[in-house]
XYZ file of C-alpha atoms in Angstrom:
245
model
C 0.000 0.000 0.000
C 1.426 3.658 -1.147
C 2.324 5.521 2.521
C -1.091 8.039 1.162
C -3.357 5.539 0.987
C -2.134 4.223 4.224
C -2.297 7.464 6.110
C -5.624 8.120 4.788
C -6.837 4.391 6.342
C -5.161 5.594 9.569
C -7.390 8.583 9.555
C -10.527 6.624 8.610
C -10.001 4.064 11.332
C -8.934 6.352 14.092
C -11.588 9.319 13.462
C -14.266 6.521 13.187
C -17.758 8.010 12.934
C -16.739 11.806 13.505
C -14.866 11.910 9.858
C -17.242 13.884 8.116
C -16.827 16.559 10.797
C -13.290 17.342 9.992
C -12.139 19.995 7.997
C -8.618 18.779 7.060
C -6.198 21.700 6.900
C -2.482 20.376 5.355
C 0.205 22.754 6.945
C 3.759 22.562 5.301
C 1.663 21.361 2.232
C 4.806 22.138 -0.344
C 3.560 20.678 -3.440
C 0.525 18.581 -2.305
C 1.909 15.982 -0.787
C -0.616 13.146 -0.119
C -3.543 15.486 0.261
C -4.976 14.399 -3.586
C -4.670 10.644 -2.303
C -6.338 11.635 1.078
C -8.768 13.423 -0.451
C -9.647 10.487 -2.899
C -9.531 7.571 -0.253
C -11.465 10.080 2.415
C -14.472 10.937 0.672
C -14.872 7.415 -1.141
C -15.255 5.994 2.745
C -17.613 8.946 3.488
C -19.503 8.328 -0.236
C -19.805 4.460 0.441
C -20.679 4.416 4.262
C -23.715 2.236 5.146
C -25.592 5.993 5.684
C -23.650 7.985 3.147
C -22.048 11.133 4.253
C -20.883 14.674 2.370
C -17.642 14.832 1.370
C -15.297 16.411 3.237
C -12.933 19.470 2.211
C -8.987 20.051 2.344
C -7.012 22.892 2.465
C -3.357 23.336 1.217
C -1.555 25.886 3.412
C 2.261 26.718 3.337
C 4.944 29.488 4.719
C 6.434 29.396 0.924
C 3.121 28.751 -1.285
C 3.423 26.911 -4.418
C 0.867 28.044 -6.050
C 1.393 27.026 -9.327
C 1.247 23.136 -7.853
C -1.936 23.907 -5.644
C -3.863 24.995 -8.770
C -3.451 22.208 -11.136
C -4.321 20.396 -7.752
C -7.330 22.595 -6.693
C -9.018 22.505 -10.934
C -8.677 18.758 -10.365
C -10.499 18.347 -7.395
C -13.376 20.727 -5.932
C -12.833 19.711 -2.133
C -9.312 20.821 -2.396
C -8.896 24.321 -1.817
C -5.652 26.493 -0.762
C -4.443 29.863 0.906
C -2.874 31.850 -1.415
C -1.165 34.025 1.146
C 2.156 32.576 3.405
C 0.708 30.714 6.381
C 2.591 30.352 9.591
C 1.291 27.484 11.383
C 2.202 28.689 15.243
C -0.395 31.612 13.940
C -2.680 30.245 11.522
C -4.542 33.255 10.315
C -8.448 33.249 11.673
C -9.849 32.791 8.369
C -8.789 29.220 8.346
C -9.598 28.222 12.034
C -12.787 29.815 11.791
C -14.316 28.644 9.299
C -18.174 29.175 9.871
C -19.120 25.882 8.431
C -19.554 24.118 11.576
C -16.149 21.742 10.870
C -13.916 20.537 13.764
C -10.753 21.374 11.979
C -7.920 18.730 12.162
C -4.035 20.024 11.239
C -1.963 17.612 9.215
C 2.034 17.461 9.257
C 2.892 14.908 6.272
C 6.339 14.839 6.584
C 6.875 17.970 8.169
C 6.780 18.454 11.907
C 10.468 17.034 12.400
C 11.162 20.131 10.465
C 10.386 22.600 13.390
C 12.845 23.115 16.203
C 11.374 22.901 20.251
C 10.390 26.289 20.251
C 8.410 26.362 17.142
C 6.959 23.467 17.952
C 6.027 24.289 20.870
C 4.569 27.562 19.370
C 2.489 25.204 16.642
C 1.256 22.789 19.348
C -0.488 25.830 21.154
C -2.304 27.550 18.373
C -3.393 24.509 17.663
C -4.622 23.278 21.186
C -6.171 26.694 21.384
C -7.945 27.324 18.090
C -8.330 23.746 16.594
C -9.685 20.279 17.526
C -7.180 17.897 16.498
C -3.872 16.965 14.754
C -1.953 14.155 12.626
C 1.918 13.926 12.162
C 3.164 11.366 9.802
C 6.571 10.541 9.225
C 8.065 7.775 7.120
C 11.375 8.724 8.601
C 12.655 7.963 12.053
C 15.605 7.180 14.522
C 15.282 3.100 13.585
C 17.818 0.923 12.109
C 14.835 0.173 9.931
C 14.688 3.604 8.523
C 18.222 4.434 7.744
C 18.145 1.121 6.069
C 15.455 2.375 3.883
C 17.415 5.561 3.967
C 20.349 4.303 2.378
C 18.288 2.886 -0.184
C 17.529 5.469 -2.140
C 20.669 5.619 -4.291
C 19.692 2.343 -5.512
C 15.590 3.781 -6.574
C 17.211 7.067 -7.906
C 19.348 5.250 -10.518
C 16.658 2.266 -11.542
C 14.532 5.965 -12.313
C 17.014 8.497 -13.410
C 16.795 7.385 -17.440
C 12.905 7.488 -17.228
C 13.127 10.880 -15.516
C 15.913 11.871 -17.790
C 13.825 10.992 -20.606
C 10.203 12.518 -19.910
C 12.119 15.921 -18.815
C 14.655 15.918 -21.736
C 17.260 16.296 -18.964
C 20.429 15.604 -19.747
C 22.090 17.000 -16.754
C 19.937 15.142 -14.700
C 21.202 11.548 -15.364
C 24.288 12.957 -15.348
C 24.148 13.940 -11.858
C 22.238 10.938 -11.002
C 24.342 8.111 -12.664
C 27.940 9.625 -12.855
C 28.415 12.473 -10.583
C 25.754 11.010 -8.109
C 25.135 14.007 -6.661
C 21.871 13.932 -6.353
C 21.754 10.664 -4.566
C 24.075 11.976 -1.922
C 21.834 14.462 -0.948
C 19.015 12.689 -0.664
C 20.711 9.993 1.901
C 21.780 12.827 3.780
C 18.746 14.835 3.872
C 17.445 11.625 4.945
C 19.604 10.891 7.818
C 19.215 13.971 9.373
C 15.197 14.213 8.925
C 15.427 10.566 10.333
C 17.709 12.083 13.518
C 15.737 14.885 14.059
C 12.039 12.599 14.002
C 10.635 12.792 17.107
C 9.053 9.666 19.180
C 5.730 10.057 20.713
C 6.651 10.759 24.111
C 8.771 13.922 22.306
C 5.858 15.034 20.601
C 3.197 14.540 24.227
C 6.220 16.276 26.149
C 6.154 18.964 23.631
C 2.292 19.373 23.692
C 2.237 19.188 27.985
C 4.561 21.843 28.342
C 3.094 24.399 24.917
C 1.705 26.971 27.453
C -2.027 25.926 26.289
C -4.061 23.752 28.556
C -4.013 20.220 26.753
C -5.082 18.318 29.780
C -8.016 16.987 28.041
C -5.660 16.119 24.657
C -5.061 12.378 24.047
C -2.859 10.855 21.833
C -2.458 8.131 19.804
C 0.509 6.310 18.051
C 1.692 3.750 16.363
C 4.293 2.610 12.952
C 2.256 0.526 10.109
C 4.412 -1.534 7.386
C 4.083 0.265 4.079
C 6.779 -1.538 2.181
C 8.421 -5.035 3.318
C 10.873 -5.193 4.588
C 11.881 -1.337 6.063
C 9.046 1.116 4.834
C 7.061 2.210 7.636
C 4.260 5.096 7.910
C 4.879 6.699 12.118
C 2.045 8.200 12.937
C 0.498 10.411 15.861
C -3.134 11.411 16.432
C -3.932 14.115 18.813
C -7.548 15.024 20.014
C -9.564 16.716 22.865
C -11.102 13.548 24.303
C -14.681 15.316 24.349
C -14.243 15.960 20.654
């Protein structure tokens, strides 16, 4: 199963019955990420349900939009919608948490909160305790053997793909950088290292969350690591809710 499809399973299973009450707001969006396949997945559970249910709407939000991306994205698919301006998620603008629509809005970090330093996340976890009603981290990264095995991997996907990518792109410099000065491939092992050190474990993230400033007291989390890809791909996850929600 594709880590998208997965996390959107993990959101069906864990939200249960109160899915069709979540507005799902994608922070650090970059290009999309797996909102398109969340989207899809979502919406076909809420379609097919024994009572069927409205579809439910996504938002693409980002410090550095790319709105070029979130277009061809949003003309594709009319419950995908974006914020054109910069959004900084430790003071998500009131337009978006306020939506007067009568959502519960749940935050989504696909591959993203391992990017903010204590502080800031600290800072993120209490605008979010204080003007939403949930959030979901995924990570396919972490501090495993498993994941820097999958890690060091990528060299190996990068080349079976570089003359296909060369190819559709008519990039010449790509391969090159790919297959003979593997430059490319360096980077990404590194990159991936690092995001992998600087993953944090549950516990990081509920220690984080405790100590925000907001009262969370009532905030329960969930976590767990699903098998994407045998034998080292795994989808971390972490789901966050008020426990009268």
């Amino acid at each position: 199963m594709s880590p998208g499809r997965m996390i959107a399973h993990l959101l069906i299973r864990e939200l249960g019955d109160d899915l069709g009450n979540f507005t799902f707001v994608d922070f650090c969006a970059g290009a999309g990420g797996p909102t398109p396949i969340l989207e899809k997945e979502i919406n076909h559970h809420l379609r097919t349900r024994r009572k069927p249910e409205a579809p439910v709407q996504f938002v693409l939000t980002d410090l550095h939009p790319n709105l070029p991306a979130w277009e061809g994205i949003s003309k594709k698919n009319p419950h995908i919608s974006y914020e054109r301006e910069p959004v900084d998620a430790s003071r998500a603008p009131p337009q978006l948490v306020r939506r007067g629509d009568g959502k519960k809005l749940m935050r989504l970090f696909n591959l993203a909160f391992h990017h903010f330093d204590d502080p800031l996340a600290k800072d993120i976890l209490r605008d979010t305790v204080q003007t939403s009603q949930g959030f979901a981290i995924f990570e396919l990264q972490g501090r495993t053997i498993e994941s820097f095995i999958a890690v060091s991997l990528l060299p190996l996907l990068v080349m079976v793909v570089a003359p296909v990518h060369a190819w559709k792109h008519k990039s010449l410099a790509s391969l090159i950088f790919m297959w003979f000065i593997p430059i490319i491939p360096f980077v990404l092992v590194w990159d991936g290292w690092i995001s992998a050190l600087r993953t944090r474990e549950p516990d990081e993230v509920e220690a984080l969350l405790r100590s925000c400033g907001a009262d969370s007291s009532k905030w329960e989390i969930k976590s767990g690591s699903q098998q994407h890809l045998w034998p080292v791909g795994y989808v971390d996850w972490i789901i966050c809710q008020p426990r009268d929600t």
